[in-house]
PDB file of C-alpha atoms in Angstrom:
ATOM      1  CA  GLU E  12       9.317  12.535  -4.633  1.00  0.00           C
ATOM      2  CA  ILE E  13       7.421  10.879  -7.769  1.00  0.00           C
ATOM      3  CA  VAL E  14       3.820  12.270  -7.526  1.00  0.00           C
ATOM      4  CA  LEU E  15       1.632   9.590  -9.479  1.00  0.00           C
ATOM      5  CA  THR E  16      -1.708  10.977 -11.032  1.00  0.00           C
ATOM      6  CA  GLN E  17      -4.640   8.476 -11.408  1.00  0.00           C
ATOM      7  CA  SER E  18      -7.136   9.496 -13.729  1.00  0.00           C
ATOM      8  CA  PRO E  19     -10.464   9.096 -14.181  1.00  0.00           C
ATOM      9  CA  GLY E  20     -11.014   9.521 -10.344  1.00  0.00           C
ATOM     10  CA  THR E  21     -14.002   8.128 -10.790  1.00  0.00           C
ATOM     11  CA  LEU E  22     -14.579   5.365 -13.455  1.00  0.00           C
ATOM     12  CA  SER E  23     -18.794   3.441 -14.157  1.00  0.00           C
ATOM     13  CA  LEU E  24     -18.615   0.874 -16.178  1.00  0.00           C
ATOM     14  CA  SER E  25     -21.362  -1.868 -16.264  1.00  0.00           C
ATOM     15  CA  PRO E  26     -20.083  -5.575 -16.067  1.00  0.00           C
ATOM     16  CA  GLY E  27     -18.647  -7.435 -19.064  1.00  0.00           C
ATOM     17  CA  GLU E  28     -17.000  -3.647 -20.025  1.00  0.00           C
ATOM     18  CA  ARG E  29     -13.231  -2.792 -20.769  1.00  0.00           C
ATOM     19  CA  ALA E  30     -12.280  -0.791 -17.491  1.00  0.00           C
ATOM     20  CA  THR E  31      -9.293   2.022 -18.454  1.00  0.00           C
ATOM     21  CA  LEU E  32      -6.768   2.959 -15.570  1.00  0.00           C
ATOM     22  CA  SER E  33      -4.636   5.320 -16.087  1.00  0.00           C
ATOM     23  CA  CYS E  34      -1.576   6.618 -13.648  1.00  0.00           C
ATOM     24  CA  ARG E  35       0.629   9.399 -14.767  1.00  0.00           C
ATOM     25  CA  ALA E  36       4.180   9.826 -12.702  1.00  0.00           C
ATOM     26  CA  SER E  37       5.728  13.518 -12.337  1.00  0.00           C
ATOM     27  CA  GLN E  38       8.889  11.495 -12.899  1.00  0.00           C
ATOM     28  CA  SER E  39      10.200   8.903 -14.699  1.00  0.00           C
ATOM     29  CA  VAL E  40       9.888   5.829 -13.426  1.00  0.00           C
ATOM     30  CA  ARG E  41      12.729   3.559 -13.061  1.00  0.00           C
ATOM     31  CA  SER E  42      13.149   0.719 -14.338  1.00  0.00           C
ATOM     32  CA  SER E  43       9.159   0.496 -14.896  1.00  0.00           C
ATOM     33  CA  LYS E  44       8.800  -0.550 -10.823  1.00  0.00           C
ATOM     34  CA  LEU E  45       5.051   0.167 -10.819  1.00  0.00           C
ATOM     35  CA  ALA E  46       2.483  -1.639  -8.839  1.00  0.00           C
ATOM     36  CA  TRP E  47      -1.462  -1.505  -8.892  1.00  0.00           C
ATOM     37  CA  TYR E  48      -3.325  -2.691  -5.712  1.00  0.00           C
ATOM     38  CA  GLN E  49      -7.387  -3.159  -5.678  1.00  0.00           C
ATOM     39  CA  GLN E  50      -9.049  -2.033  -2.286  1.00  0.00           C
ATOM     40  CA  LYS E  51     -12.419  -3.089  -1.349  1.00  0.00           C
ATOM     41  CA  PRO E  52     -14.351  -1.201   0.775  1.00  0.00           C
ATOM     42  CA  GLY E  53     -13.027  -2.278   4.918  1.00  0.00           C
ATOM     43  CA  GLN E  54     -10.678  -4.120   3.533  1.00  0.00           C
ATOM     44  CA  ALA E  55      -7.017  -4.433   3.071  1.00  0.00           C
ATOM     45  CA  PRO E  56      -5.143  -3.526  -0.304  1.00  0.00           C
ATOM     46  CA  ARG E  57      -4.498  -6.482  -2.163  1.00  0.00           C
ATOM     47  CA  LEU E  58      -1.427  -6.626  -4.703  1.00  0.00           C
ATOM     48  CA  LEU E  59      -3.007  -6.710  -8.771  1.00  0.00           C
ATOM     49  CA  LEU E  60       0.385  -6.218 -11.112  1.00  0.00           C
ATOM     50  CA  TYR E  61       3.943  -5.385 -10.042  1.00  0.00           C
ATOM     51  CA  ALA E  62       6.735  -4.053 -12.879  1.00  0.00           C
ATOM     52  CA  ALA E  63       3.728  -2.643 -14.613  1.00  0.00           C
ATOM     53  CA  SER E  64       2.880  -5.867 -16.746  1.00  0.00           C
ATOM     54  CA  ASN E  65       3.175  -8.352 -14.043  1.00  0.00           C
ATOM     55  CA  ARG E  66       0.305 -10.682 -12.971  1.00  0.00           C
ATOM     56  CA  ALA E  67       0.887 -11.075  -9.449  1.00  0.00           C
ATOM     57  CA  THR E  68      -0.146 -14.973  -7.735  1.00  0.00           C
ATOM     58  CA  ASP E  69      -3.695 -15.629  -8.374  1.00  0.00           C
ATOM     59  CA  ILE E  70      -4.376 -12.730 -10.467  1.00  0.00           C
ATOM     60  CA  PRO E  71      -7.059 -13.325 -13.247  1.00  0.00           C
ATOM     61  CA  ASP E  72      -5.480 -12.673 -16.709  1.00  0.00           C
ATOM     62  CA  ARG E  73      -8.175 -10.366 -17.453  1.00  0.00           C
ATOM     63  CA  PHE E  74      -6.153  -8.179 -15.341  1.00  0.00           C
ATOM     64  CA  SER E  75      -3.364  -6.391 -17.690  1.00  0.00           C
ATOM     65  CA  GLY E  76      -0.571  -3.367 -17.192  1.00  0.00           C
ATOM     66  CA  SER E  77       0.731  -1.701 -19.597  1.00  0.00           C
ATOM     67  CA  GLY E  78       3.551   0.852 -19.854  1.00  0.00           C
ATOM     68  CA  SER E  79       6.521   3.011 -19.131  1.00  0.00           C
ATOM     69  CA  ALA E  80       8.483   6.061 -18.153  1.00  0.00           C
ATOM     70  CA  THR E  81       5.646   8.206 -16.611  1.00  0.00           C
ATOM     71  CA  ASP E  82       2.078   6.482 -18.272  1.00  0.00           C
ATOM     72  CA  PHE E  83       0.872   3.595 -16.969  1.00  0.00           C
ATOM     73  CA  THR E  84      -2.195   1.691 -17.360  1.00  0.00           C
ATOM     74  CA  LEU E  85      -4.041  -1.095 -15.913  1.00  0.00           C
ATOM     75  CA  THR E  86      -6.633  -2.796 -18.006  1.00  0.00           C
ATOM     76  CA  ILE E  87      -9.988  -5.259 -16.496  1.00  0.00           C
ATOM     77  CA  SER E  88     -10.834  -6.785 -20.127  1.00  0.00           C
ATOM     78  CA  ARG E  89     -14.007  -7.955 -19.205  1.00  0.00           C
ATOM     79  CA  LEU E  90     -15.167  -6.590 -15.876  1.00  0.00           C
ATOM     80  CA  GLU E  91     -17.065  -8.920 -13.565  1.00  0.00           C
ATOM     81  CA  PRO E  92     -19.194  -7.724 -10.317  1.00  0.00           C
ATOM     82  CA  GLU E  93     -16.297  -7.914  -7.682  1.00  0.00           C
ATOM     83  CA  ASP E  94     -14.165  -5.927  -9.880  1.00  0.00           C
ATOM     84  CA  PHE E  95     -15.991  -2.449  -9.037  1.00  0.00           C
ATOM     85  CA  ALA E  96     -13.471  -1.689  -6.429  1.00  0.00           C
ATOM     86  CA  LEU E  97     -10.307   1.454  -5.575  1.00  0.00           C
ATOM     87  CA  TYR E  98      -7.898   1.124  -7.141  1.00  0.00           C
ATOM     88  CA  PHE E  99      -4.219   2.637  -6.749  1.00  0.00           C
ATOM     89  CA  CYS E 100      -0.578   2.891  -8.550  1.00  0.00           C
ATOM     90  CA  GLN E 101       2.154   2.678  -6.735  1.00  0.00           C
ATOM     91  CA  HIS E 102       5.916   3.476  -7.544  1.00  0.00           C
ATOM     92  CA  TYR E 103       8.484   1.909  -5.887  1.00  0.00           C
ATOM     93  CA  GLY E 104      11.563   2.722  -7.910  1.00  0.00           C
ATOM     94  CA  SER E 105      12.984   5.072  -5.792  1.00  0.00           C
ATOM     95  CA  SER E 106      12.619   6.172  -2.104  1.00  0.00           C
ATOM     96  CA  PRO E 107      10.737   7.482  -1.581  1.00  0.00           C
ATOM     97  CA  VAL E 108       7.962   5.102  -2.637  1.00  0.00           C
ATOM     98  CA  SER E 109       4.661   6.563  -3.609  1.00  0.00           C
ATOM     99  CA  PHE E 110       0.959   6.361  -4.333  1.00  0.00           C
ATOM    100  CA  GLY E 111      -1.493   7.799  -6.316  1.00  0.00           C
ATOM    101  CA  GLN E 112      -5.091   9.361  -4.887  1.00  0.00           C
ATOM    102  CA  GLY E 113      -6.979   6.256  -5.915  1.00  0.00           C
ATOM    103  CA  THR E 114      -9.498   5.457  -9.313  1.00  0.00           C
ATOM    104  CA  LYS E 115     -12.535   4.048  -8.084  1.00  0.00           C
ATOM    105  CA  LEU E 116     -14.458   2.064 -10.334  1.00  0.00           C
ATOM    106  CA  GLU E 117     -18.367   1.862  -9.913  1.00  0.00           C
ATOM    107  CA  ILE E 118     -20.910   0.188 -10.798  1.00  0.00           C
ATOM    108  CA  LYS E 119     -23.003   1.970 -14.141  1.00  0.00           C
TER     109      LYS E 119
ATOM    110  CA  GLN U  15      -2.946 -19.090   7.087  1.00  0.00           C
ATOM    111  CA  VAL U  16      -0.619 -16.109   6.676  1.00  0.00           C
ATOM    112  CA  GLN U  17      -1.586 -12.818   7.664  1.00  0.00           C
ATOM    113  CA  LEU U  18      -1.297  -9.348   9.475  1.00  0.00           C
ATOM    114  CA  VAL U  19      -3.199  -8.246  12.223  1.00  0.00           C
ATOM    115  CA  GLU U  20      -3.000  -4.387  13.309  1.00  0.00           C
ATOM    116  CA  SER U  21      -3.884  -3.303  16.459  1.00  0.00           C
ATOM    117  CA  GLY U  22      -3.444  -0.533  19.239  1.00  0.00           C
ATOM    118  CA  GLY U  23      -5.358   2.481  17.114  1.00  0.00           C
ATOM    119  CA  ALA U  24      -7.279   4.742  19.261  1.00  0.00           C
ATOM    120  CA  GLY U  25      -8.616   8.204  19.510  1.00  0.00           C
ATOM    121  CA  VAL U  26      -5.686  11.044  21.118  1.00  0.00           C
ATOM    122  CA  PRO U  27      -5.761  14.444  21.684  1.00  0.00           C
ATOM    123  CA  PRO U  28      -2.904  16.330  19.930  1.00  0.00           C
ATOM    124  CA  GLY U  29       1.033  16.399  21.394  1.00  0.00           C
ATOM    125  CA  GLY U  30      -0.154  12.667  22.499  1.00  0.00           C
ATOM    126  CA  SER U  31       1.124   9.162  22.000  1.00  0.00           C
ATOM    127  CA  LEU U  32       0.250   5.793  20.820  1.00  0.00           C
ATOM    128  CA  ARG U  33       2.268   2.615  19.913  1.00  0.00           C
ATOM    129  CA  LEU U  34       1.155   1.034  16.696  1.00  0.00           C
ATOM    130  CA  SER U  35       2.002  -2.843  16.765  1.00  0.00           C
ATOM    131  CA  CYS U  36       1.055  -6.057  13.588  1.00  0.00           C
ATOM    132  CA  ALA U  37       1.045  -9.521  14.331  1.00  0.00           C
ATOM    133  CA  ALA U  38       2.535 -11.504  11.137  1.00  0.00           C
ATOM    134  CA  SER U  39       1.338 -15.653  11.534  1.00  0.00           C
ATOM    135  CA  GLY U  40       1.830 -17.618   8.375  1.00  0.00           C
ATOM    136  CA  PHE U  41       5.480 -16.829   7.125  1.00  0.00           C
ATOM    137  CA  THR U  42       9.534 -16.523   8.277  1.00  0.00           C
ATOM    138  CA  PHE U  43       8.489 -12.635   9.643  1.00  0.00           C
ATOM    139  CA  SER U  44      12.343 -12.378  10.472  1.00  0.00           C
ATOM    140  CA  ASN U  45      13.136 -12.839   6.403  1.00  0.00           C
ATOM    141  CA  PHE U  46      11.187  -9.733   5.280  1.00  0.00           C
ATOM    142  CA  GLY U  47      11.070  -6.226   5.790  1.00  0.00           C
ATOM    143  CA  MET U  48       7.692  -4.573   6.791  1.00  0.00           C
ATOM    144  CA  HIS U  49       6.793  -1.185   6.400  1.00  0.00           C
ATOM    145  CA  TRP U  50       3.773   0.758   7.839  1.00  0.00           C
ATOM    146  CA  VAL U  51       1.569   2.773   5.318  1.00  0.00           C
ATOM    147  CA  ARG U  52      -1.427   4.922   6.116  1.00  0.00           C
ATOM    148  CA  GLN U  53      -4.601   6.274   4.976  1.00  0.00           C
ATOM    149  CA  ALA U  54      -6.346   9.691   5.787  1.00  0.00           C
ATOM    150  CA  PRO U  55     -10.901   9.492   5.368  1.00  0.00           C
ATOM    151  CA  GLY U  56     -11.726   9.533   2.488  1.00  0.00           C
ATOM    152  CA  ARG U  57      -7.932   9.879   0.923  1.00  0.00           C
ATOM    153  CA  GLY U  58      -5.551   7.448  -1.071  1.00  0.00           C
ATOM    154  CA  LEU U  59      -2.681   5.607   0.543  1.00  0.00           C
ATOM    155  CA  GLU U  60       0.720   7.063   2.003  1.00  0.00           C
ATOM    156  CA  TRP U  61       3.971   5.726   2.931  1.00  0.00           C
ATOM    157  CA  VAL U  62       4.605   6.173   6.590  1.00  0.00           C
ATOM    158  CA  ALA U  63       8.324   4.394   7.190  1.00  0.00           C
ATOM    159  CA  VAL U  64      10.804   0.985   7.040  1.00  0.00           C
ATOM    160  CA  VAL U  65      12.686  -1.207   9.128  1.00  0.00           C
ATOM    161  CA  GLY U  66      14.775  -4.204   7.789  1.00  0.00           C
ATOM    162  CA  HIS U  67      14.445  -7.667   8.469  1.00  0.00           C
ATOM    163  CA  GLY U  68      16.665  -7.694  10.742  1.00  0.00           C
ATOM    164  CA  GLY U  69      15.709  -4.517  12.535  1.00  0.00           C
ATOM    165  CA  ARG U  70      18.212  -2.399  10.400  1.00  0.00           C
ATOM    166  CA  PRO U  71      17.231  -0.180   9.127  1.00  0.00           C
ATOM    167  CA  ALA U  72      14.712   1.988   9.426  1.00  0.00           C
ATOM    168  CA  TYR U  73      13.758   4.881   7.209  1.00  0.00           C
ATOM    169  CA  TYR U  74      10.761   7.361   7.326  1.00  0.00           C
ATOM    170  CA  ALA U  75       8.527   9.912   5.178  1.00  0.00           C
ATOM    171  CA  GLY U  76       9.599  13.362   6.158  1.00  0.00           C
ATOM    172  CA  SER U  77       6.009  14.571   7.480  1.00  0.00           C
ATOM    173  CA  VAL U  78       6.870  11.370  10.301  1.00  0.00           C
ATOM    174  CA  GLU U  79      10.998  12.196  10.256  1.00  0.00           C
ATOM    175  CA  GLY U  80      11.650  12.733  14.479  1.00  0.00           C
ATOM    176  CA  ARG U  81       7.911  11.242  15.543  1.00  0.00           C
ATOM    177  CA  PHE U  82       7.418   8.264  14.791  1.00  0.00           C
ATOM    178  CA  THR U  83       9.451   5.330  15.079  1.00  0.00           C
ATOM    179  CA  VAL U  84       9.613   2.242  13.923  1.00  0.00           C
ATOM    180  CA  SER U  85      10.681  -1.532  15.390  1.00  0.00           C
ATOM    181  CA  ARG U  86       9.983  -4.592  15.037  1.00  0.00           C
ATOM    182  CA  ASP U  87      10.469  -8.478  17.636  1.00  0.00           C
ATOM    183  CA  ASN U  88      11.250 -11.080  15.322  1.00  0.00           C
ATOM    184  CA  SER U  89      11.180 -13.599  18.407  1.00  0.00           C
ATOM    185  CA  LYS U  90       7.256 -12.482  18.599  1.00  0.00           C
ATOM    186  CA  SER U  91       6.707 -11.680  14.939  1.00  0.00           C
ATOM    187  CA  THR U  92       5.456  -8.148  15.637  1.00  0.00           C
ATOM    188  CA  LEU U  93       6.078  -4.908  13.915  1.00  0.00           C
ATOM    189  CA  TYR U  94       5.896  -1.592  16.086  1.00  0.00           C
ATOM    190  CA  LEU U  95       4.984   1.732  15.340  1.00  0.00           C
ATOM    191  CA  GLN U  96       5.492   4.258  18.348  1.00  0.00           C
ATOM    192  CA  MET U  97       3.884   7.703  17.591  1.00  0.00           C
ATOM    193  CA  GLY U  98       4.600  10.422  19.513  1.00  0.00           C
ATOM    194  CA  SER U  99       3.959  14.235  19.391  1.00  0.00           C
ATOM    195  CA  LEU U 100       0.327  13.437  17.002  1.00  0.00           C
ATOM    196  CA  ARG U 101      -0.844  16.096  15.018  1.00  0.00           C
ATOM    197  CA  ALA U 102      -4.998  16.179  13.404  1.00  0.00           C
ATOM    198  CA  GLU U 103      -2.464  15.074   9.933  1.00  0.00           C
ATOM    199  CA  ASP U 104      -1.651  11.783  11.414  1.00  0.00           C
ATOM    200  CA  THR U 105      -5.409  11.152  11.813  1.00  0.00           C
ATOM    201  CA  ALA U 106      -5.832   7.710   8.909  1.00  0.00           C
ATOM    202  CA  VAL U 107      -6.072   3.574   9.377  1.00  0.00           C
ATOM    203  CA  TYR U 108      -2.669   2.177   9.800  1.00  0.00           C
ATOM    204  CA  HIS U 109      -1.814  -0.668   7.506  1.00  0.00           C
ATOM    205  CA  CYS U 110       1.099  -2.788   8.269  1.00  0.00           C
ATOM    206  CA  ALA U 111       2.349  -4.249   5.124  1.00  0.00           C
ATOM    207  CA  LYS U 112       5.090  -7.309   3.545  1.00  0.00           C
ATOM    208  CA  GLU U 113       7.531  -6.773   1.320  1.00  0.00           C
ATOM    209  CA  ILE U 114       7.153  -8.957  -1.500  1.00  0.00           C
ATOM    210  CA  SER U 115      10.516 -10.710  -1.275  1.00  0.00           C
ATOM    211  CA  PRO U 116      12.556 -11.829   1.605  1.00  0.00           C
ATOM    212  CA  TYR U 117      15.785  -9.667   2.353  1.00  0.00           C
ATOM    213  CA  ALA U 118      16.898  -6.608   0.735  1.00  0.00           C
ATOM    214  CA  GLY U 119      13.802  -6.594  -1.731  1.00  0.00           C
ATOM    215  CA  ASP U 120      11.765  -3.806  -3.884  1.00  0.00           C
ATOM    216  CA  TRP U 121       9.727  -1.919  -1.849  1.00  0.00           C
ATOM    217  CA  TYR U 122       5.849  -3.325  -2.688  1.00  0.00           C
ATOM    218  CA  PHE U 123       3.776  -5.660  -0.729  1.00  0.00           C
ATOM    219  CA  ASP U 124       1.987  -8.747  -1.479  1.00  0.00           C
ATOM    220  CA  LEU U 125       0.324  -8.933   2.019  1.00  0.00           C
ATOM    221  CA  TRP U 126      -1.162  -5.878   4.091  1.00  0.00           C
ATOM    222  CA  GLY U 127      -3.694  -5.631   7.397  1.00  0.00           C
ATOM    223  CA  GLN U 128      -6.444  -4.413   7.187  1.00  0.00           C
ATOM    224  CA  GLY U 129      -5.781  -1.702   9.686  1.00  0.00           C
ATOM    225  CA  THR U 130      -6.457   0.070  12.374  1.00  0.00           C
ATOM    226  CA  LEU U 131      -7.446   3.803  12.903  1.00  0.00           C
ATOM    227  CA  VAL U 132      -6.426   6.484  14.272  1.00  0.00           C
ATOM    228  CA  THR U 133      -7.970   9.685  15.583  1.00  0.00           C
ATOM    229  CA  VAL U 134      -6.014  13.089  16.672  1.00  0.00           C
ATOM    230  CA  SER U 135      -8.577  15.433  17.906  1.00  0.00           C
ATOM    231  CA  SER U 136      -8.897  17.400  20.741  1.00  0.00           C
TER     232      SER U 136
END
């Protein structure tokens, strides 16, 4: 089973700043099959990116993803107030799929 | 409206059983594989189970294999999770989630429900 480790655990930034979130896999993720989700308190997770760098439907272009093999990054270019939330990565290149433990993006 | 709505969560004693439901609307339910993913309080997400669009195959996380059964009724657009021999570590919010692509797609999810809380405690 692939273990995903996200860092940092908490990221404190101000609106307008750039956020960089990391997701590291214990083994290579086949075909860069990695997704990113956003979750706000009391809400369902929302798909942001898939295949490491492809934005899901209706996701603003300030969200971007990069990486391959074992190292992946989610970048939010200029933080909006609604971007402060919990972010998870998930690999789906092999079974079982698994999720990272999450990065909490909080307002500084 | 495209949505998934879970129900059936409750407090149960260790060793107990519970059945969760997930009602789907706004899309052709029978075309998509469906999953259960859980989230323990203050913890990350854990994949639990999947059932294919036609009701088979079904696969499970090792932590629930032999205790949980996933099924679906496409005539009712509803997904189920029968949970048995419950343990304290099964305490979590249980979300149902839809695969993004129809039929045999990759296991990532473009639609989630808000979840239903299962608490296992004596």
